[in-house]
Coordinates of C-alpha atoms and ligand atoms in Angstrom, one line a residue:
M8 CA 173.2 84.4 -105.5
P9 CA 170.3 82.1 -104.1
A10 CA 166.8 83.6 -102.7
R11 CA 166.6 84.2 -98.8
H12 CA 164.1 81.4 -98.6
V13 CA 166.0 78.6 -100.4
N14 CA 168.0 76.7 -98.3
P15 CA 170.8 75.2 -100.9
R16 CA 173.1 72.8 -99.7
N17 CA 170.2 71.1 -97.3
G18 CA 168.9 68.6 -99.8
F19 CA 170.9 65.0 -99.8
Y20 CA 169.7 61.7 -98.4
R21 CA 171.8 58.9 -99.0
Q22 CA 171.7 55.1 -98.4
A23 CA 173.2 51.3 -99.0
V24 CA 171.4 49.8 -101.9
G25 CA 173.6 46.8 -101.2
D26 CA 177.2 47.1 -102.0
L27 CA 176.4 50.5 -104.0
T28 CA 175.3 53.9 -102.2
V29 CA 172.5 55.9 -103.7
T30 CA 171.9 59.7 -102.6
A31 CA 168.9 61.3 -103.4
I32 CA 170.0 65.3 -104.6
N33 CA 167.3 67.8 -104.5
D34 CA 167.6 70.1 -106.9
G35 CA 165.0 72.2 -105.5
T36 CA 160.7 72.9 -106.0
F37 CA 158.8 75.3 -107.6
R38 CA 155.1 76.1 -107.5
A39 CA 153.7 74.7 -110.7
D40 CA 150.6 74.7 -112.3
F41 CA 147.9 72.5 -113.7
D42 CA 148.0 73.7 -117.1
L43 CA 151.0 70.7 -117.1
I44 CA 148.2 68.1 -116.8
A45 CA 146.4 66.9 -119.4
G46 CA 143.5 64.1 -119.4
I47 CA 142.0 65.2 -116.1
D48 CA 139.5 68.2 -115.2
H49 CA 141.8 70.5 -113.5
A50 CA 139.0 71.1 -110.7
E51 CA 139.9 67.5 -110.0
C52 CA 143.2 67.9 -109.7
A53 CA 142.5 70.7 -107.1
R54 CA 140.3 68.4 -105.2
L55 CA 143.3 65.5 -105.0
E56 CA 145.7 68.3 -104.3
R57 CA 143.3 69.2 -101.0
A58 CA 142.6 65.8 -100.3
A59 CA 146.6 65.1 -99.9
L60 CA 146.7 68.0 -97.8
R61 CA 149.0 69.8 -100.3
A62 CA 148.9 73.7 -101.1
L63 CA 148.1 74.9 -104.0
P64 CA 149.0 76.0 -106.2
P65 CA 151.2 72.7 -106.1
L66 CA 154.2 72.5 -105.1
M67 CA 156.7 70.3 -107.5
T68 CA 159.8 68.8 -106.8
M69 CA 163.2 68.1 -108.7
N70 CA 165.5 65.8 -107.7
T71 CA 168.4 63.9 -109.2
F72 CA 170.4 60.8 -108.1
L73 CA 174.1 60.0 -106.9
V74 CA 174.9 56.3 -107.5
E75 CA 178.9 55.4 -106.5
T76 CA 179.6 52.1 -107.1
G77 CA 182.6 52.5 -105.0
K78 CA 184.7 52.7 -108.7
T79 CA 182.3 54.8 -110.9
V80 CA 180.2 58.0 -109.9
A81 CA 177.4 58.0 -111.9
L82 CA 174.6 61.1 -111.8
I83 CA 171.0 59.9 -112.9
D84 CA 169.6 63.3 -114.3
T85 CA 171.3 67.0 -113.8
G86 CA 168.3 69.2 -112.8
C87 CA 167.4 72.2 -113.9
G88 CA 171.1 74.4 -114.1
A89 CA 170.8 77.9 -114.2
S90 CA 168.1 78.2 -116.7
M91 CA 164.9 78.0 -114.0
G92 CA 164.9 80.2 -111.5
P93 CA 166.6 80.8 -107.9
T94 CA 164.4 77.9 -105.9
L95 CA 165.9 75.1 -108.6
G96 CA 169.2 74.2 -110.0
M97 CA 170.7 73.1 -106.7
T98 CA 172.2 69.9 -107.5
T99 CA 176.0 71.1 -107.5
A100 CA 175.6 72.7 -104.6
N101 CA 173.8 69.9 -102.8
L102 CA 176.7 67.5 -104.7
E103 CA 179.5 70.0 -103.0
A104 CA 178.2 69.9 -99.9
I105 CA 178.3 65.8 -99.5
G106 CA 182.1 66.5 -101.0
I107 CA 181.3 65.8 -104.8
A108 CA 182.9 68.1 -107.5
P109 CA 181.3 67.9 -110.9
D110 CA 184.9 66.8 -112.5
D111 CA 184.2 64.0 -110.0
V112 CA 181.5 62.9 -112.0
D113 CA 182.3 60.0 -114.3
I114 CA 179.2 59.0 -115.9
I115 CA 175.5 61.0 -116.4
L116 CA 172.6 58.7 -116.6
M117 CA 169.6 60.2 -118.4
T118 CA 165.6 59.3 -117.9
H119 CA 164.9 61.9 -120.7
L120 CA 166.0 64.8 -122.8
H121 CA 164.0 67.7 -121.3
L122 CA 164.2 70.9 -119.8
D123 CA 164.1 69.6 -116.0
H124 CA 166.5 66.8 -116.3
M125 CA 169.3 68.2 -118.9
N126 CA 170.1 72.2 -118.2
G127 CA 171.7 71.2 -115.7
L128 CA 174.3 69.8 -118.2
I129 CA 175.2 73.4 -119.1
D130 CA 176.4 76.5 -117.3
E131 CA 174.8 79.9 -118.6
Q132 CA 177.6 80.0 -121.0
G133 CA 176.5 76.6 -123.1
A134 CA 179.7 75.3 -121.4
A135 CA 179.6 71.4 -119.7
V136 CA 179.2 71.5 -116.1
F137 CA 180.6 67.8 -115.8
P138 CA 184.1 68.0 -117.5
N139 CA 184.9 64.0 -117.4
A140 CA 181.4 62.7 -117.4
E141 CA 180.2 60.2 -120.5
L142 CA 176.5 61.0 -121.2
L143 CA 174.1 57.8 -121.6
V144 CA 170.8 58.6 -123.5
H145 CA 168.9 56.1 -124.7
E146 CA 169.2 55.1 -128.4
E147 CA 165.4 56.4 -129.3
E148 CA 165.4 59.3 -127.2
L149 CA 169.0 60.7 -129.0
S150 CA 167.4 59.8 -132.3
F151 CA 164.0 61.4 -131.7
V152 CA 166.0 64.9 -130.8
D153 CA 168.1 64.8 -133.9
D154 CA 165.5 64.1 -136.1
P155 CA 164.3 67.1 -137.9
S156 CA 160.9 66.1 -138.9
A157 CA 160.1 65.1 -135.1
P158 CA 158.9 68.3 -133.8
A159 CA 155.8 68.4 -136.6
R160 CA 155.2 64.7 -134.3
A161 CA 155.4 66.2 -130.8
P162 CA 152.8 68.8 -129.3
E163 CA 153.6 72.1 -129.3
P164 CA 154.7 72.9 -125.7
T165 CA 157.6 70.8 -126.6
H166 CA 159.1 72.5 -129.7
G167 CA 161.4 74.3 -127.7
F168 CA 162.7 71.5 -126.3
F169 CA 164.6 70.5 -129.6
A170 CA 166.9 73.3 -129.4
A171 CA 168.0 73.0 -125.7
A172 CA 168.0 69.3 -126.1
H173 CA 171.1 70.2 -129.0
A174 CA 172.3 73.3 -126.8
A175 CA 172.4 70.6 -123.6
I176 CA 174.3 67.5 -125.1
G177 CA 176.5 69.7 -127.5
P178 CA 179.6 69.7 -125.2
Y179 CA 178.9 65.6 -124.7
R180 CA 178.2 64.9 -128.0
S181 CA 182.1 63.3 -128.2
R182 CA 181.8 61.3 -125.1
L183 CA 177.6 60.2 -125.3
R184 CA 176.7 56.6 -125.5
T185 CA 173.7 55.0 -126.7
V186 CA 171.8 52.7 -124.7
K187 CA 168.8 50.6 -125.2
E188 CA 167.7 47.8 -122.5
G189 CA 170.2 46.3 -119.6
P190 CA 173.1 46.8 -118.0
V191 CA 175.1 49.6 -118.4
L192 CA 177.6 49.5 -114.9
P193 CA 177.9 46.5 -112.4
G194 CA 174.4 46.7 -110.1
V195 CA 173.1 49.5 -113.0
A196 CA 170.3 48.9 -115.5
A197 CA 168.5 50.9 -117.8
I198 CA 164.5 49.9 -118.2
S199 CA 163.0 51.1 -121.2
T200 CA 159.7 53.4 -120.5
P201 CA 158.7 55.3 -123.4
G202 CA 155.5 57.5 -123.5
H203 CA 156.3 60.5 -122.1
T204 CA 158.9 61.0 -124.9
P205 CA 160.3 58.0 -126.9
G206 CA 163.6 56.9 -124.9
H207 CA 162.5 57.6 -121.5
T208 CA 164.4 55.5 -119.5
A209 CA 164.5 54.1 -115.9
W210 CA 167.5 53.0 -114.1
L211 CA 167.2 50.0 -111.9
M212 CA 169.7 49.5 -109.3
E213 CA 170.6 46.0 -108.0
S214 CA 173.3 44.7 -105.7
A215 CA 173.7 42.3 -102.8
G216 CA 170.0 41.0 -103.1
D217 CA 168.8 44.8 -103.1
R218 CA 166.9 46.4 -105.3
L219 CA 165.8 50.5 -106.2
L220 CA 164.2 51.8 -109.6
V221 CA 164.8 55.5 -109.7
W222 CA 162.3 56.9 -112.7
G223 CA 161.8 60.0 -114.1
D224 CA 158.3 61.6 -115.6
I225 CA 156.7 58.1 -114.8
V226 CA 155.0 60.5 -112.0
H227 CA 155.2 64.3 -112.2
M228 CA 152.5 65.3 -109.6
P229 CA 152.3 62.4 -107.2
S230 CA 149.1 62.9 -105.7
I231 CA 147.4 63.1 -108.6
Q232 CA 149.0 60.6 -111.4
L233 CA 148.9 58.1 -108.6
A234 CA 145.3 58.9 -107.4
V235 CA 144.2 58.9 -111.6
P236 CA 147.3 56.9 -113.3
E237 CA 145.5 58.2 -116.5
A238 CA 146.5 61.7 -115.9
G239 CA 149.6 62.7 -118.3
T240 CA 150.9 65.9 -118.8
V241 CA 150.8 68.2 -122.1
L242 CA 154.8 67.2 -122.8
D243 CA 153.8 63.6 -123.2
I244 CA 155.0 63.0 -127.2
D245 CA 152.6 59.5 -126.6
R246 CA 150.1 60.0 -123.9
E247 CA 148.6 56.9 -124.4
L248 CA 151.6 54.8 -124.5
A249 CA 152.9 57.2 -121.2
V250 CA 149.5 56.2 -119.3
Q251 CA 150.0 52.2 -120.1
T252 CA 154.2 52.7 -118.8
R253 CA 152.7 54.5 -115.5
R254 CA 150.0 51.7 -115.4
R255 CA 152.9 49.2 -115.8
M256 CA 155.9 50.6 -113.6
L257 CA 153.5 50.9 -110.9
D258 CA 151.9 47.9 -110.9
M259 CA 155.5 46.4 -111.2
A260 CA 156.4 48.5 -107.8
A261 CA 153.3 47.4 -106.0
T262 CA 153.3 43.8 -107.0
E263 CA 157.0 43.1 -106.5
G264 CA 157.3 45.3 -103.3
L265 CA 160.4 47.2 -105.3
K266 CA 161.9 50.4 -103.3
V267 CA 160.8 53.5 -106.1
A268 CA 162.6 57.2 -106.3
G269 CA 161.2 59.5 -108.6
I270 CA 162.6 62.5 -110.3
H271 CA 159.2 64.5 -109.3
H272 CA 158.7 62.2 -106.0
D273 CA 158.4 65.0 -103.0
F274 CA 162.3 65.0 -101.4
P275 CA 164.0 62.7 -100.3
A276 CA 161.6 60.5 -102.8
F277 CA 163.2 56.7 -101.7
G278 CA 159.4 55.0 -100.5
Y279 CA 157.1 51.8 -102.0
I280 CA 153.9 52.2 -104.3
R281 CA 150.9 50.3 -102.5
R282 CA 147.7 49.2 -104.6
Q283 CA 144.8 50.6 -103.7
G284 CA 141.8 49.3 -106.4
P285 CA 142.5 50.9 -109.7
A286 CA 144.8 53.7 -108.1
Y287 CA 147.8 53.4 -106.7
S288 CA 149.4 55.4 -103.0
F289 CA 153.0 55.9 -102.4
V290 CA 154.2 55.0 -98.8
P291 CA 157.6 56.7 -97.9
Q292 CA 160.3 55.0 -96.7
V293 CA 161.3 55.6 -93.0
W294 CA 163.8 58.2 -92.5
T295 CA 167.0 56.5 -91.2
A296 CA 171.0 58.1 -90.2
A297 CA 171.7 53.9 -90.7
L298 CA 173.2 54.0 -94.2
S299 CA 172.0 50.7 -94.4
Q300 CA 168.4 49.9 -93.8
A301 CA 169.1 46.2 -93.8
A302 CA 171.1 46.7 -90.6
S303 CA 169.3 49.3 -88.8
Ligands
ZN8 ZN1 160.0 66.6 -115.7

């Protein structure tokens, strides 16, 4: 049973993106640690969190996103699954609350193969949670986790992720498809965002003149990394490239006025990026019960 302070089946927010329906699904939150963050002083992290009126230690959010095309039910990432405590792993409960059972999911679109994004692929016994889903992973991501020499090139805190990735994707190997850039479904395309991991991928939804970009670990702690995009994490495989990619994506979102949503943005995670000198800020999209904001 979940802890009493957890309120599962309370974390979903659905909206139209053209002819697609995209639902933010909250997988949970947890009290994180600045030990995750690299390239910035921890006292400065605390100052930035306090300046954003956030409690310490910082509350970090995990989301997944359901994309319904009318023909296909896709899930972007799978959350933490059963392995990361009672305040996380609520994706399947929240999917159930909107009438989506695990066997309704046709395709899973991965941002990358790190624990908090892939552990929801399997249950405590290591069996597939989504029995009918094809698994889409960036080609570079798969070749990296399958390369026996890769751990030697990866930061020490990520060494356990290789065995975990093999366990999580194991039951899906026979229905695993690799992607690079470009369309994977009508209105859904992969965008390569390497650095945090070699095959780190964002997913762009584009339909009937409406657009939404869902990204993974471009941002882990929004109050810190939007203010200081150079702030990376100890899990970055190539931190310099991760910083470059973060700047490129934030710049693109701000310049194009592109609506974004992030796996680690505060739920319900939809909003816009505003440029503020060398820094950025996040402007949440106004909540509405209307499915389409254009019609509201
Ligand atoms: Zn993450």
